[in-house]
Amino acid sequence: CWIEQDLLPKLKETSVLIMDNATFHKGKRLQELVRCAGHYIVWLPKYSPDLNPIEKMWSRVKSIRNKFRIKDIDELFKKHCDSLFSI
């Protein structure tokens, strides 16, 4: 996973990772990886997108992307990327 392969090796000092309550963040494996690497997780309160600035960007991306009729996964990926880079 990205955290194991990319993020954790770059954290040289003990760090605190702030995470929302997305299902994939709550997995035991991810939490164990962070703990075993000597870092900590602080969880944002549930249903608090106002404390997570990236949520505003995702909302804009989804709003742009949803203006299109998507036929397949390749088109979905392209429109999602186009929406992201148009912001």
PDB file of C-alpha atoms in Angstrom:
ATOM      1  CA  CYS A   1       0.000   0.000   0.000  1.00  0.00           C
ATOM      2  CA  TRP A   2       1.051   3.602  -0.551  1.00  0.00           C
ATOM      3  CA  ILE A   3       1.603   4.293   3.130  1.00  0.00           C
ATOM      4  CA  GLU A   4       3.935   1.313   3.516  1.00  0.00           C
ATOM      5  CA  GLN A   5       5.869   1.800   0.284  1.00  0.00           C
ATOM      6  CA  ASP A   6       6.033   5.574   0.006  1.00  0.00           C
ATOM      7  CA  LEU A   7       5.047   7.513   3.116  1.00  0.00           C
ATOM      8  CA  LEU A   8       6.520   5.580   6.041  1.00  0.00           C
ATOM      9  CA  PRO A   9      10.047   5.284   4.585  1.00  0.00           C
ATOM     10  CA  LYS A  10      10.132   9.087   4.218  1.00  0.00           C
ATOM     11  CA  LEU A  11       9.192   9.782   7.843  1.00  0.00           C
ATOM     12  CA  LYS A  12      12.519  10.033   9.650  1.00  0.00           C
ATOM     13  CA  GLU A  13      11.217  11.265  13.008  1.00  0.00           C
ATOM     14  CA  THR A  14       8.301  10.019  15.061  1.00  0.00           C
ATOM     15  CA  SER A  15       5.262  11.505  13.352  1.00  0.00           C
ATOM     16  CA  VAL A  16       1.546  11.874  13.911  1.00  0.00           C
ATOM     17  CA  LEU A  17      -0.640  10.963  10.942  1.00  0.00           C
ATOM     18  CA  ILE A  18      -4.035  12.655  10.920  1.00  0.00           C
ATOM     19  CA  MET A  19      -6.628  10.490   9.197  1.00  0.00           C
ATOM     20  CA  ASP A  20     -10.301  10.642   8.485  1.00  0.00           C
ATOM     21  CA  ASN A  21     -12.551   7.669   9.097  1.00  0.00           C
ATOM     22  CA  ALA A  22     -12.490   6.247   5.583  1.00  0.00           C
ATOM     23  CA  THR A  23     -12.878   2.477   5.702  1.00  0.00           C
ATOM     24  CA  PHE A  24      -9.481   1.848   4.125  1.00  0.00           C
ATOM     25  CA  HIS A  25      -7.791   3.948   6.841  1.00  0.00           C
ATOM     26  CA  LYS A  26      -9.355   1.864   9.602  1.00  0.00           C
ATOM     27  CA  GLY A  27      -7.830  -1.456   8.555  1.00  0.00           C
ATOM     28  CA  LYS A  28      -5.792  -3.265  11.194  1.00  0.00           C
ATOM     29  CA  ARG A  29      -2.883  -3.784   8.779  1.00  0.00           C
ATOM     30  CA  LEU A  30      -2.490  -0.059   8.104  1.00  0.00           C
ATOM     31  CA  GLN A  31      -2.735   0.810  11.789  1.00  0.00           C
ATOM     32  CA  GLU A  32      -0.170  -1.862  12.657  1.00  0.00           C
ATOM     33  CA  LEU A  33       2.228  -0.633   9.942  1.00  0.00           C
ATOM     34  CA  VAL A  34       2.077   2.896  11.337  1.00  0.00           C
ATOM     35  CA  ARG A  35       2.482   1.732  14.943  1.00  0.00           C
ATOM     36  CA  CYS A  36       5.368  -0.658  14.161  1.00  0.00           C
ATOM     37  CA  ALA A  37       7.161   2.138  12.315  1.00  0.00           C
ATOM     38  CA  GLY A  38       7.019   4.183  15.537  1.00  0.00           C
ATOM     39  CA  HIS A  39       4.354   6.664  14.461  1.00  0.00           C
ATOM     40  CA  TYR A  40       0.918   7.582  15.754  1.00  0.00           C
ATOM     41  CA  ILE A  41      -2.521   8.059  14.232  1.00  0.00           C
ATOM     42  CA  VAL A  42      -4.932  10.772  15.336  1.00  0.00           C
ATOM     43  CA  TRP A  43      -8.447  10.283  13.998  1.00  0.00           C
ATOM     44  CA  LEU A  44     -10.579  13.184  12.861  1.00  0.00           C
ATOM     45  CA  PRO A  45     -14.075  13.168  14.359  1.00  0.00           C
ATOM     46  CA  LYS A  46     -16.614  11.312  12.237  1.00  0.00           C
ATOM     47  CA  TYR A  47     -18.625  13.401   9.789  1.00  0.00           C
ATOM     48  CA  SER A  48     -16.358  16.433   9.990  1.00  0.00           C
ATOM     49  CA  PRO A  49     -15.293  17.291   6.432  1.00  0.00           C
ATOM     50  CA  ASP A  50     -14.756  20.874   7.605  1.00  0.00           C
ATOM     51  CA  LEU A  51     -11.624  19.640   9.436  1.00  0.00           C
ATOM     52  CA  ASN A  52     -10.270  17.925   6.327  1.00  0.00           C
ATOM     53  CA  PRO A  53      -9.473  20.519   3.612  1.00  0.00           C
ATOM     54  CA  ILE A  54      -9.015  17.894   0.883  1.00  0.00           C
ATOM     55  CA  GLU A  55     -12.746  17.130   1.120  1.00  0.00           C
ATOM     56  CA  LYS A  56     -13.534  20.516  -0.456  1.00  0.00           C
ATOM     57  CA  MET A  57     -11.340  19.665  -3.433  1.00  0.00           C
ATOM     58  CA  TRP A  58     -12.898  16.191  -3.834  1.00  0.00           C
ATOM     59  CA  SER A  59     -16.329  17.781  -3.750  1.00  0.00           C
ATOM     60  CA  ARG A  60     -15.348  20.090  -6.624  1.00  0.00           C
ATOM     61  CA  VAL A  61     -13.824  17.199  -8.600  1.00  0.00           C
ATOM     62  CA  LYS A  62     -16.992  15.131  -8.202  1.00  0.00           C
ATOM     63  CA  SER A  63     -19.163  18.083  -9.186  1.00  0.00           C
ATOM     64  CA  ILE A  64     -17.204  18.589 -12.425  1.00  0.00           C
ATOM     65  CA  ARG A  65     -16.975  14.875 -13.185  1.00  0.00           C
ATOM     66  CA  ASN A  66     -20.691  14.307 -12.605  1.00  0.00           C
ATOM     67  CA  LYS A  67     -21.571  16.619 -15.494  1.00  0.00           C
ATOM     68  CA  PHE A  68     -20.540  13.849 -17.897  1.00  0.00           C
ATOM     69  CA  ARG A  69     -22.177  10.574 -18.845  1.00  0.00           C
ATOM     70  CA  ILE A  70     -19.545   7.935 -18.218  1.00  0.00           C
ATOM     71  CA  LYS A  71     -19.604   4.788 -20.385  1.00  0.00           C
ATOM     72  CA  ASP A  72     -16.808   2.707 -18.893  1.00  0.00           C
ATOM     73  CA  ILE A  73     -14.016   2.635 -16.320  1.00  0.00           C
ATOM     74  CA  ASP A  74     -11.443   4.117 -18.723  1.00  0.00           C
ATOM     75  CA  GLU A  75     -13.641   7.113 -19.398  1.00  0.00           C
ATOM     76  CA  LEU A  76     -14.365   7.466 -15.677  1.00  0.00           C
ATOM     77  CA  PHE A  77     -10.636   7.559 -14.942  1.00  0.00           C
ATOM     78  CA  LYS A  78     -10.001  10.125 -17.696  1.00  0.00           C
ATOM     79  CA  LYS A  79     -12.856  12.417 -16.612  1.00  0.00           C
ATOM     80  CA  HIS A  80     -11.799  12.126 -12.988  1.00  0.00           C
ATOM     81  CA  CYS A  81      -8.226  13.141 -13.878  1.00  0.00           C
ATOM     82  CA  ASP A  82      -9.439  15.931 -16.164  1.00  0.00           C
ATOM     83  CA  SER A  83     -11.633  17.237 -13.345  1.00  0.00           C
ATOM     84  CA  LEU A  84      -8.795  17.082 -10.861  1.00  0.00           C
ATOM     85  CA  PHE A  85      -6.363  18.963 -13.092  1.00  0.00           C
ATOM     86  CA  SER A  86      -8.920  21.622 -14.024  1.00  0.00           C
ATOM     87  CA  ILE A  87      -9.023  22.900 -10.445  1.00  0.00           C
TER      88      ILE A  87
END
